[in-house]
Coordinates of N, CA and C in Angstrom, one line a residue:
P1 N -17.3 53.6 3.5 CA -16.2 54.0 4.4 C -16.1 53.2 5.7
Q2 N -17.2 52.8 6.3 CA -17.2 52.1 7.5 C -16.7 50.6 7.3
V3 N -17.1 50.0 6.2 CA -16.6 48.7 5.8 C -15.1 48.7 5.6
V4 N -14.6 49.7 4.9 CA -13.2 49.8 4.7 C -12.4 50.0 6.0
Q5 N -13.0 50.8 6.9 CA -12.3 51.0 8.2 C -12.3 49.7 9.0
T6 N -13.3 49.0 9.0 CA -13.4 47.7 9.7 C -12.4 46.7 9.1
T7 N -12.3 46.7 7.8 CA -11.4 45.8 7.1 C -10.0 46.2 7.4
D8 N -9.7 47.4 7.5 CA -8.3 47.9 7.8 C -7.9 47.5 9.2
R9 N -8.9 47.6 10.1 CA -8.6 47.2 11.5 C -8.3 45.7 11.6
A10 N -9.2 45.0 10.9 CA -9.0 43.5 11.0 C -7.6 43.1 10.4
Q11 N -7.3 43.8 9.3 CA -6.0 43.5 8.7 C -4.8 43.8 9.7
K12 N -5.0 44.9 10.4 CA -3.9 45.3 11.3 C -3.8 44.3 12.4
V13 N -5.0 43.7 12.9 CA -4.9 42.7 13.9 C -4.2 41.5 13.4
V14 N -4.5 41.0 12.3 CA -3.8 39.8 11.7 C -2.3 40.1 11.5
E15 N -2.0 41.2 10.9 CA -0.6 41.5 10.7 C 0.2 41.6 12.0
T16 N -0.4 42.3 13.0 CA 0.3 42.4 14.3 C 0.4 41.1 15.0
L17 N -0.6 40.2 15.0 CA -0.5 38.9 15.6 C 0.6 38.1 14.9
F18 N 0.6 38.1 13.6 CA 1.6 37.3 12.8 C 3.0 37.7 13.2
A19 N 3.2 39.0 13.2 CA 4.6 39.5 13.5 C 5.0 39.1 14.9
R20 N 4.1 39.3 15.9 CA 4.3 39.0 17.3 C 4.6 37.6 17.5
Y21 N 3.8 36.7 17.0 CA 3.9 35.3 17.2 C 5.2 34.7 16.4
L22 N 5.5 35.3 15.3 CA 6.7 34.9 14.6 C 7.9 35.3 15.4
A23 N 7.9 36.4 16.1 CA 9.1 36.9 16.9 C 9.1 36.1 18.2
Q24 N 7.9 35.8 18.7 CA 7.8 35.2 20.1 C 6.8 34.0 20.0
P25 N 7.2 32.9 19.4 CA 6.3 31.8 19.3 C 5.7 31.3 20.6
A26 N 6.4 31.5 21.7 CA 5.9 31.0 23.0 C 4.6 31.6 23.4
E27 N 4.2 32.7 22.8 CA 3.0 33.4 23.1 C 1.8 32.6 22.5
M28 N 2.0 31.6 21.6 CA 1.0 30.8 21.1 C 0.6 29.7 22.0
K29 N -0.4 28.9 21.7 CA -0.7 27.7 22.4 C 0.4 26.7 22.2
P30 N 0.6 25.9 23.2 CA 1.8 25.0 23.2 C 2.1 24.2 22.0
G31 N 1.1 23.6 21.4 CA 1.3 22.8 20.2 C 1.9 23.6 19.0
F32 N 1.3 24.7 18.8 CA 1.8 25.6 17.7 C 3.1 26.2 18.0
A33 N 3.3 26.6 19.3 CA 4.6 27.1 19.7 C 5.7 26.1 19.5
A34 N 5.4 24.8 19.8 CA 6.4 23.8 19.7 C 6.8 23.6 18.2
R35 N 5.7 23.6 17.3 CA 6.0 23.5 15.9 C 6.9 24.6 15.4
A36 N 6.6 25.8 15.8 CA 7.3 27.0 15.4 C 8.8 26.9 15.9
Q37 N 8.9 26.5 17.1 CA 10.3 26.5 17.7 C 11.1 25.3 17.3
A38 N 10.5 24.3 16.8 CA 11.2 23.1 16.4 C 12.0 23.2 15.1
S39 N 11.8 24.3 14.4 CA 12.5 24.4 13.1 C 13.2 25.8 13.0
T40 N 14.3 25.7 12.4 CA 15.1 26.9 12.1 C 14.7 27.5 10.7
E41 N 13.9 26.8 10.0 CA 13.5 27.2 8.7 C 12.4 28.2 8.8
P42 N 12.6 29.5 8.3 CA 11.5 30.5 8.4 C 10.2 30.1 7.9
R43 N 10.2 29.4 6.8 CA 8.9 29.0 6.1 C 8.1 28.1 7.1
V44 N 8.7 27.2 7.8 CA 8.0 26.3 8.7 C 7.5 27.1 9.9
R45 N 8.3 28.0 10.4 CA 7.8 28.8 11.5 C 6.6 29.7 11.1
A46 N 6.7 30.3 9.9 CA 5.6 31.1 9.4 C 4.3 30.3 9.2
R47 N 4.5 29.0 8.8 CA 3.3 28.2 8.6 C 2.6 27.9 9.9
A48 N 3.4 27.6 10.9 CA 2.8 27.3 12.3 C 2.1 28.5 12.8
V49 N 2.7 29.7 12.6 CA 2.0 30.9 13.0 C 0.7 31.1 12.2
A50 N 0.8 31.0 10.9 CA -0.4 31.2 10.1 C -1.5 30.2 10.4
D51 N -1.1 29.0 10.7 CA -2.1 28.0 11.1 C -2.8 28.3 12.4
F52 N -2.0 28.8 13.3 CA -2.6 29.2 14.6 C -3.6 30.4 14.4
I53 N -3.2 31.4 13.7 CA -4.1 32.5 13.4 C -5.3 32.1 12.6
A54 N -5.1 31.3 11.7 CA -6.3 30.8 10.8 C -7.3 30.1 11.6
G55 N -7.0 29.5 12.7 CA -7.9 28.8 13.6 C -8.6 29.6 14.6
M56 N -8.3 30.9 14.7 CA -8.8 31.8 15.7 C -10.2 32.3 15.3
T57 N -11.1 32.5 16.3 CA -12.3 33.2 16.0 C -12.0 34.7 16.0
D58 N -12.9 35.5 15.5 CA -12.7 36.9 15.5 C -12.5 37.5 16.9
R59 N -13.3 37.0 17.8 CA -13.3 37.5 19.2 C -11.9 37.1 19.8
F60 N -11.5 35.9 19.6 CA -10.2 35.4 20.2 C -9.1 36.3 19.6
A61 N -9.1 36.5 18.3 CA -8.0 37.3 17.7 C -8.0 38.7 18.3
L62 N -9.2 39.3 18.5 CA -9.2 40.6 19.1 C -8.7 40.6 20.6
R63 N -9.1 39.6 21.3 CA -8.6 39.5 22.7 C -7.1 39.3 22.7
E64 N -6.6 38.4 21.9 CA -5.1 38.2 21.8 C -4.4 39.5 21.4
H65 N -4.9 40.2 20.5 CA -4.3 41.5 20.0 C -4.2 42.4 21.2
A66 N -5.3 42.5 21.9 CA -5.3 43.4 23.1 C -4.4 42.9 24.2
R67 N -4.3 41.6 24.4 CA -3.4 41.1 25.4 C -2.0 41.3 25.1
L68 N -1.6 41.1 23.8 CA -0.2 41.2 23.4 C 0.3 42.7 23.2
T69 N -0.7 43.6 22.9 CA -0.3 44.9 22.6 C -0.8 46.0 23.6
G70 N -1.8 45.6 24.4 CA -2.4 46.5 25.3 C -3.2 47.6 24.6
E71 N -3.5 47.3 23.3 CA -4.2 48.2 22.4 C -5.5 47.6 21.9
P72 N -6.7 47.8 22.6 CA -7.9 47.3 22.1 C -8.4 48.1 20.9
L73 N -8.7 47.4 19.8 CA -9.2 48.1 18.6 C -10.7 48.3 18.5
W74 N -11.4 47.5 19.2 CA -12.8 47.6 19.3 C -13.2 47.6 20.7
D75 N -14.3 48.3 21.1 CA -14.8 48.3 22.4 C -15.8 47.3 22.6

């Protein structure tokens, strides 16, 4: 049960970050934001967001989630 709960939280973090960055690419680091904003094609924007998230450490992802949502998932 604890592993499932941790996995669910991690999935929520990634889903939330993806949706937020897709809607507001300027929240990402400049290089990734520029890639996302340079195209009107949804697939290209989604790839830039996915690449940014894929390069995150777990700790950075959690800090970003807390920064963007005000909702820390782990203490």
